Tab-separated table of C-alpha atoms in Angstrom:
chain	number	residue	atom	x	y	z
A	21	MET	CA	118.866	97.490	91.017
A	22	SER	CA	116.337	96.796	93.765
A	23	THR	CA	116.108	98.652	97.066
A	24	ASN	CA	113.751	99.435	99.880
A	25	THR	CA	112.883	103.111	99.846
A	26	SER	CA	110.210	105.475	101.080
A	27	VAL	CA	107.605	107.699	99.462
A	28	THR	CA	106.324	110.901	101.032
A	29	THR	CA	102.549	110.634	101.205
A	30	LEU	CA	100.143	113.439	100.341
A	31	ASP	CA	99.474	113.983	104.055
A	32	GLY	CA	103.195	114.266	104.845
A	33	GLY	CA	103.767	110.726	106.088
A	34	SER	CA	106.546	108.392	105.047
A	35	MET	CA	105.491	105.106	103.464
A	36	GLY	CA	107.885	102.274	102.750
A	37	ALA	CA	108.161	100.976	99.192
A	38	TYR	CA	110.075	98.426	97.174
A	39	ARG	CA	111.834	100.027	94.192
A	40	ALA	CA	113.317	98.174	91.249
A	41	ALA	CA	115.119	100.132	88.545
A	42	PRO	CA	116.476	99.022	85.172
A	43	GLU	CA	120.175	99.106	84.390
A	44	GLY	CA	119.741	102.078	82.049
A	45	GLN	CA	117.562	105.144	82.441
A	46	ALA	CA	113.857	104.340	82.760
A	47	THR	CA	111.565	106.555	80.718
A	48	ALA	CA	108.376	105.214	82.298
A	49	ALA	CA	107.369	103.937	85.713
A	50	ILE	CA	104.880	101.354	86.929
A	51	VAL	CA	103.270	101.385	90.364
A	52	VAL	CA	102.812	97.762	91.455
A	53	ILE	CA	99.811	97.495	93.764
A	54	GLN	CA	99.920	94.729	96.354
A	55	GLU	CA	97.419	92.041	97.196
A	56	ILE	CA	96.226	91.643	100.799
A	57	PHE	CA	99.552	89.940	101.584
A	58	GLY	CA	101.646	93.099	101.587
A	59	VAL	CA	104.781	93.763	99.569
A	60	ASN	CA	105.834	90.132	99.750
A	61	ALA	CA	108.265	88.108	97.651
A	62	GLY	CA	105.725	87.709	94.835
A	63	ILE	CA	105.196	91.462	94.487
A	64	ARG	CA	108.941	92.093	94.644
A	65	ARG	CA	109.500	89.525	91.847
A	66	LYS	CA	106.937	91.355	89.697
A	67	CYS	CA	108.811	94.626	90.283
A	68	ASP	CA	112.125	93.004	89.410
A	69	ALA	CA	110.663	91.586	86.178
A	70	LEU	CA	109.329	95.016	85.181
A	71	ALA	CA	112.748	96.562	85.885
A	72	ALA	CA	114.376	93.904	83.725
A	73	ALA	CA	112.008	95.005	80.942
A	74	GLY	CA	113.221	98.609	81.292
A	75	TYR	CA	110.697	100.177	83.665
A	76	LEU	CA	111.086	101.785	87.053
A	77	ALA	CA	108.796	99.713	89.302
A	78	ILE	CA	107.635	100.903	92.722
A	79	ALA	CA	105.475	98.846	95.096
A	80	PRO	CA	104.195	101.037	97.947
A	81	ASP	CA	103.504	99.412	101.330
A	82	LEU	CA	99.810	100.289	101.411
A	83	PHE	CA	99.287	98.666	104.828
A	84	TRP	CA	101.845	100.985	106.450
A	85	ARG	CA	99.129	102.814	108.379
A	86	ILE	CA	98.068	99.507	109.980
A	87	ARG	CA	101.492	97.920	110.423
A	88	PRO	CA	104.506	98.671	108.202
A	89	GLY	CA	106.372	95.888	106.452
A	90	ILE	CA	103.672	93.206	106.282
A	91	GLU	CA	104.743	90.203	104.184
A	92	LEU	CA	102.352	87.259	104.228
A	93	ASP	CA	102.231	83.948	102.392
A	94	PRO	CA	98.819	83.086	100.892
A	95	ASP	CA	99.652	79.371	101.104
A	96	VAL	CA	99.899	79.460	104.912
A	97	ASP	CA	96.372	79.325	106.364
A	98	ALA	CA	97.129	81.457	109.435
A	99	GLU	CA	98.719	84.116	107.230
A	100	MET	CA	95.763	84.019	104.829
A	101	GLN	CA	93.439	84.642	107.788
A	102	GLU	CA	95.657	87.486	108.977
A	103	ALA	CA	95.560	89.000	105.479
A	104	LEU	CA	91.763	88.852	105.410
A	105	GLY	CA	91.709	90.638	108.775
A	106	LEU	CA	94.021	93.351	107.451
A	107	MET	CA	91.710	93.856	104.493
A	108	GLY	CA	88.931	94.697	106.939
A	109	GLN	CA	91.107	97.385	108.558
A	110	PHE	CA	92.447	98.896	105.336
A	111	ASP	CA	91.237	102.384	104.372
A	112	GLN	CA	90.975	102.154	100.575
A	113	ASP	CA	90.528	105.900	100.108
A	114	ALA	CA	93.787	106.543	101.990
A	115	GLY	CA	95.350	103.775	99.893
A	116	ILE	CA	94.422	105.585	96.690
A	117	ARG	CA	95.972	108.792	98.025
A	118	ASP	CA	99.138	106.787	98.814
A	119	ILE	CA	99.111	105.349	95.282
A	120	GLU	CA	98.728	108.891	93.943
A	121	ALA	CA	101.798	109.937	95.943
A	122	THR	CA	103.678	106.994	94.424
A	123	ILE	CA	102.552	107.995	90.922
A	124	ARG	CA	103.920	111.502	91.542
A	125	ALA	CA	107.208	110.124	92.879
A	126	GLY	CA	107.571	107.782	89.914
A	127	ARG	CA	106.736	110.506	87.414
A	128	ALA	CA	109.347	112.814	88.968
A	129	GLU	CA	111.952	110.075	88.868
A	130	VAL	CA	111.394	109.402	85.156
A	131	GLY	CA	111.566	113.077	84.256
A	132	GLY	CA	107.847	113.604	83.792
A	133	GLY	CA	107.403	110.433	81.730
A	134	LYS	CA	104.409	108.163	81.774
A	135	VAL	CA	103.347	106.205	84.834
A	136	GLY	CA	101.138	103.143	84.794
A	137	ALA	CA	99.736	100.972	87.550
A	138	VAL	CA	99.203	97.237	87.844
A	139	GLY	CA	97.472	95.498	90.720
A	140	TYR	CA	96.409	92.065	91.839
A	141	CYS	CA	93.177	91.089	93.708
A	142	LEU	CA	92.772	93.971	96.198
A	143	GLY	CA	95.398	95.687	94.055
A	144	GLY	CA	93.250	95.032	90.978
A	145	ARG	CA	90.365	96.820	92.693
A	146	LEU	CA	92.733	99.638	93.604
A	147	ALA	CA	93.968	99.777	89.983
A	148	TYR	CA	90.352	100.447	88.932
A	149	MET	CA	90.011	103.110	91.622
A	150	THR	CA	93.372	104.585	90.570
A	151	ALA	CA	92.124	104.850	86.978
A	152	ALA	CA	89.027	106.701	88.185
A	153	ARG	CA	90.619	108.946	90.812
A	154	THR	CA	94.143	109.851	89.669
A	155	ASP	CA	96.015	111.028	86.577
A	156	VAL	CA	97.732	107.649	86.016
A	157	ASP	CA	98.447	107.115	82.311
A	158	ALA	CA	97.175	103.508	82.193
A	159	SER	CA	96.080	100.837	84.665
A	160	VAL	CA	95.814	97.066	84.642
A	161	GLY	CA	94.044	94.944	87.221
A	162	TYR	CA	94.272	91.188	87.635
A	163	TYR	CA	91.428	89.301	89.349
A	164	ALA	CA	90.081	92.555	90.770
A	165	VAL	CA	87.488	92.155	93.509
A	166	GLY	CA	84.418	94.301	94.155
A	167	ILE	CA	84.410	96.239	90.883
A	168	ASP	CA	80.646	95.811	90.594
A	169	GLY	CA	80.302	98.122	93.603
A	170	LEU	CA	82.458	100.802	91.972
A	171	LEU	CA	80.734	101.093	88.593
A	172	GLY	CA	79.400	104.529	89.545
A	173	GLU	CA	82.973	105.846	89.213
A	174	LYS	CA	83.466	104.676	85.620
A	175	HIS	CA	82.667	108.123	84.175
A	176	ALA	CA	85.930	109.430	85.662
A	177	ILE	CA	88.181	106.917	83.874
A	178	ALA	CA	90.099	109.068	81.389
A	179	HIS	CA	92.994	106.762	80.456
A	180	PRO	CA	93.179	103.099	79.415
A	181	LEU	CA	92.173	100.480	81.981
A	182	MET	CA	92.393	96.741	81.358
A	183	LEU	CA	90.884	94.249	83.785
A	184	HIS	CA	91.781	90.557	83.579
A	185	ILE	CA	89.072	88.355	85.107
A	186	ALA	CA	89.335	84.574	85.254
A	187	GLY	CA	86.175	82.803	84.079
A	188	GLU	CA	86.239	80.521	87.123
A	189	ASP	CA	87.300	82.922	89.870
A	190	GLY	CA	86.162	81.996	93.373
A	191	PHE	CA	86.287	85.632	94.496
A	192	VAL	CA	84.614	87.123	91.404
A	193	ASP	CA	81.628	84.898	90.630
A	194	LYS	CA	79.714	84.722	87.338
A	195	ALA	CA	77.008	87.163	88.500
A	196	THR	CA	79.656	89.741	89.454
A	197	GLN	CA	81.425	89.226	86.145
A	198	ALA	CA	78.137	89.803	84.308
A	199	LYS	CA	77.597	93.076	86.210
A	200	MET	CA	81.116	94.179	85.305
A	201	HIS	CA	80.515	93.480	81.626
A	202	GLU	CA	77.118	95.193	81.725
A	203	GLY	CA	78.634	98.263	83.357
A	204	LEU	CA	81.932	98.499	81.488
A	205	ASP	CA	81.744	96.868	78.052
A	206	ASP	CA	80.585	100.123	76.420
A	207	HIS	CA	83.298	102.264	78.073
A	208	PRO	CA	85.731	103.428	75.360
A	209	ARG	CA	88.778	103.243	77.651
A	210	VAL	CA	88.041	100.002	79.502
A	211	THR	CA	88.835	96.488	78.301
A	212	LEU	CA	87.709	93.391	80.175
């Protein structure tokens, strides 16, 4: 079952979220971390697919502090430009605290079970930051941007982190990929 819900943030705010639950009782939860396009149809489909596989999936609206309910289409040029503008306004540190609040909410809902995180693009970057700054049980990032600037946080990664990087990614060039490998290939909990 899928619904719109809210998560109480660590600073006492109320953040919207998309919640998809399996038919039976979920024993684990996954926080689905948005791209720069908000909790759009693509993110909701990912949540629904995870619920169909038996997980509780929660996608927090990380842009709620800028403007709640943003849903943009990356294939519409004006919306892509708007998304890039939102990225410039987004406070990533506050976003990680909001992800942490979502992890806590998910963990409570599954009776203290495991909680993972998966993110895409900006969300992939935030999945890395989540692995380094929270108690998430595992994280996965797809086409994560800007990881080379966060390598100083790798020492804090205590649980498994997997980063999927396309060989020909226009946002993560070969030089950046090389820096990621140089900085992370020897980390026992990180897989690129």
